[in-house]
mmCIF file of C-alpha atoms in Angstrom:
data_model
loop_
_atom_site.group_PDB
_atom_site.id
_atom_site.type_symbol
_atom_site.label_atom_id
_atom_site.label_comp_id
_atom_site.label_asym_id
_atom_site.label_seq_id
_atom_site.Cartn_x
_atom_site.Cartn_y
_atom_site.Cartn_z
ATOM 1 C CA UNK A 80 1.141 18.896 3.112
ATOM 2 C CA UNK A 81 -2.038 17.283 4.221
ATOM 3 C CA UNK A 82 -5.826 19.087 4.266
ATOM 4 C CA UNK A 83 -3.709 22.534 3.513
ATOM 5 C CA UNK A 84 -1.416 22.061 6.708
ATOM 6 C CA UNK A 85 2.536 21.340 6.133
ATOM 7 C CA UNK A 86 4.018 18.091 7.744
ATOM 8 C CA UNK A 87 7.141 16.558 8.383
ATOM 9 C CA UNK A 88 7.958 13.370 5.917
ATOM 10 C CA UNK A 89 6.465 10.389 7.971
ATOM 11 C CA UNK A 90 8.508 7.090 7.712
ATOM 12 C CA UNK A 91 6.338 4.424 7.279
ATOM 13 C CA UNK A 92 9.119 1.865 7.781
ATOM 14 C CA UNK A 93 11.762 1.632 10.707
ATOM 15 C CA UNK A 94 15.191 1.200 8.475
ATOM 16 C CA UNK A 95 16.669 0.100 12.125
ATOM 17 C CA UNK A 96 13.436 -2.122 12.492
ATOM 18 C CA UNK A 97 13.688 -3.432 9.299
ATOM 19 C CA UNK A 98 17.433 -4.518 8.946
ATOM 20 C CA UNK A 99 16.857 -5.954 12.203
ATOM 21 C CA UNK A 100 14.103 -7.906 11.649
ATOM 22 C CA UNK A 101 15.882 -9.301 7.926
ATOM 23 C CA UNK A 102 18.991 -10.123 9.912
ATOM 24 C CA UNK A 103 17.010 -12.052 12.318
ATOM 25 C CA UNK A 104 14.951 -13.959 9.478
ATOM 26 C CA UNK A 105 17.419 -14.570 6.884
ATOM 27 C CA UNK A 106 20.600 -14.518 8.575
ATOM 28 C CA UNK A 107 22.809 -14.628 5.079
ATOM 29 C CA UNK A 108 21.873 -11.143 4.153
ATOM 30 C CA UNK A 109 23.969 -8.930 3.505
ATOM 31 C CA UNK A 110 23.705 -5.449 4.000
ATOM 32 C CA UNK A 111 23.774 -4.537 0.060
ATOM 33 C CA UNK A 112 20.527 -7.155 -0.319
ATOM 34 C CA UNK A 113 18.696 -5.213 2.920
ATOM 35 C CA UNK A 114 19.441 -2.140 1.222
ATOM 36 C CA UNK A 115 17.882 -3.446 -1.697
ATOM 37 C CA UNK A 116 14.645 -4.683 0.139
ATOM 38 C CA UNK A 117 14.106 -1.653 2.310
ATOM 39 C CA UNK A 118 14.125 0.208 -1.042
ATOM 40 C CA UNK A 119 11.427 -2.044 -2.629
ATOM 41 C CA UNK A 120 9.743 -2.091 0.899
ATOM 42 C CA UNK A 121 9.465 1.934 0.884
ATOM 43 C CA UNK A 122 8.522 1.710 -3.033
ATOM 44 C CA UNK A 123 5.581 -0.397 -1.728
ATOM 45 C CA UNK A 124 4.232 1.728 0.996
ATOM 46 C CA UNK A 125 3.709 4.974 -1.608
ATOM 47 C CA UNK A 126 1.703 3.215 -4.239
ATOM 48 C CA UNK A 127 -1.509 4.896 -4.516
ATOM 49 C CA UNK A 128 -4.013 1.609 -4.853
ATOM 50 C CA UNK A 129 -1.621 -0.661 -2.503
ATOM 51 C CA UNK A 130 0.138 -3.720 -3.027
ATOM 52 C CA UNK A 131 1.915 -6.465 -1.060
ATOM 53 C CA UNK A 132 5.640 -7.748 -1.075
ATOM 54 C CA UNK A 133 6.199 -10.907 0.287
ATOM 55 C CA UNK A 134 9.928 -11.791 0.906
ATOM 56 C CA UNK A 135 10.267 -15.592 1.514
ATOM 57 C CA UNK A 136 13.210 -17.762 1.226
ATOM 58 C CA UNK A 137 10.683 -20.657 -0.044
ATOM 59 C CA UNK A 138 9.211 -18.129 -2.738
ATOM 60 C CA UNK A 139 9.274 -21.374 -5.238
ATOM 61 C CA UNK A 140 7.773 -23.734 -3.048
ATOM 62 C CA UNK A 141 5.231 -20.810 -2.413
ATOM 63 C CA UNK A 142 4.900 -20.623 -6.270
ATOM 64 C CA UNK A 143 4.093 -23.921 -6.707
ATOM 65 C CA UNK A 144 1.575 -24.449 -3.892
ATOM 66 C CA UNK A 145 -0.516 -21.337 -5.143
ATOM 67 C CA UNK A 146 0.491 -22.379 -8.570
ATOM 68 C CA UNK A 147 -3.471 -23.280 -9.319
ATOM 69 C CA UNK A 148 -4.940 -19.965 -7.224
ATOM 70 C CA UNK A 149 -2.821 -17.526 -9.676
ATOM 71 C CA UNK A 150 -0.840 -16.043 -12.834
ATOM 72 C CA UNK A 151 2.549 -17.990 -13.035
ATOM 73 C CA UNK A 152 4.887 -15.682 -13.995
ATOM 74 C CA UNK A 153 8.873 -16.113 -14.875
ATOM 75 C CA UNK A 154 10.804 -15.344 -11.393
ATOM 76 C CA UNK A 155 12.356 -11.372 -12.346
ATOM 77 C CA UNK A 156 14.591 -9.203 -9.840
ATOM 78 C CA UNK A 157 11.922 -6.618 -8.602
ATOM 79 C CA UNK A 158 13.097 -2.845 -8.929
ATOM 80 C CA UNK A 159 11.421 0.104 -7.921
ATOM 81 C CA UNK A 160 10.386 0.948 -10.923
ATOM 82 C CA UNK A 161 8.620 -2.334 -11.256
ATOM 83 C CA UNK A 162 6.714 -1.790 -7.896
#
């Protein structure tokens, strides 16, 4: 429902797009870890201020290069209901 009018769910992520894009990029995913991103990915996309997920496979290299700029926080497996 939007301004009084009914809609159809939008997606605001490709799944197809997505897993094809992860495959491509980190090529020793499997399909239970896309799952598992697309689900954080769509988690992202409905929070009401906004956020931003970064997936990297140099996140601690990442860390420490912005280690000065930010918060260091222990590395935790993100779940939806952390997003």
């Amino acid at each position: 429902m939007r301004y009084g009018i009914p809609e159809f769910p939008v997606e605001y992520i490709s799944k197809k797009k997505f897993c094809k894009d992860v495959k491509r990029t980190f090529s020793n995913t499997s399909s239970a870890q896309i799952d598992y991103l697309f689900n954080l990915a769509v988690t992202v996309t409905k929070q009401a201020k906004g956020a931003l997920l970064i997936i990297s496979n140099v996140a601690e290299n990442e860390a420490k290069r912005l280690g000065n700029q930010c918060f260091p926080l222990q590395p935790e497996k993100l779940s939806p209901e952390l997003c």
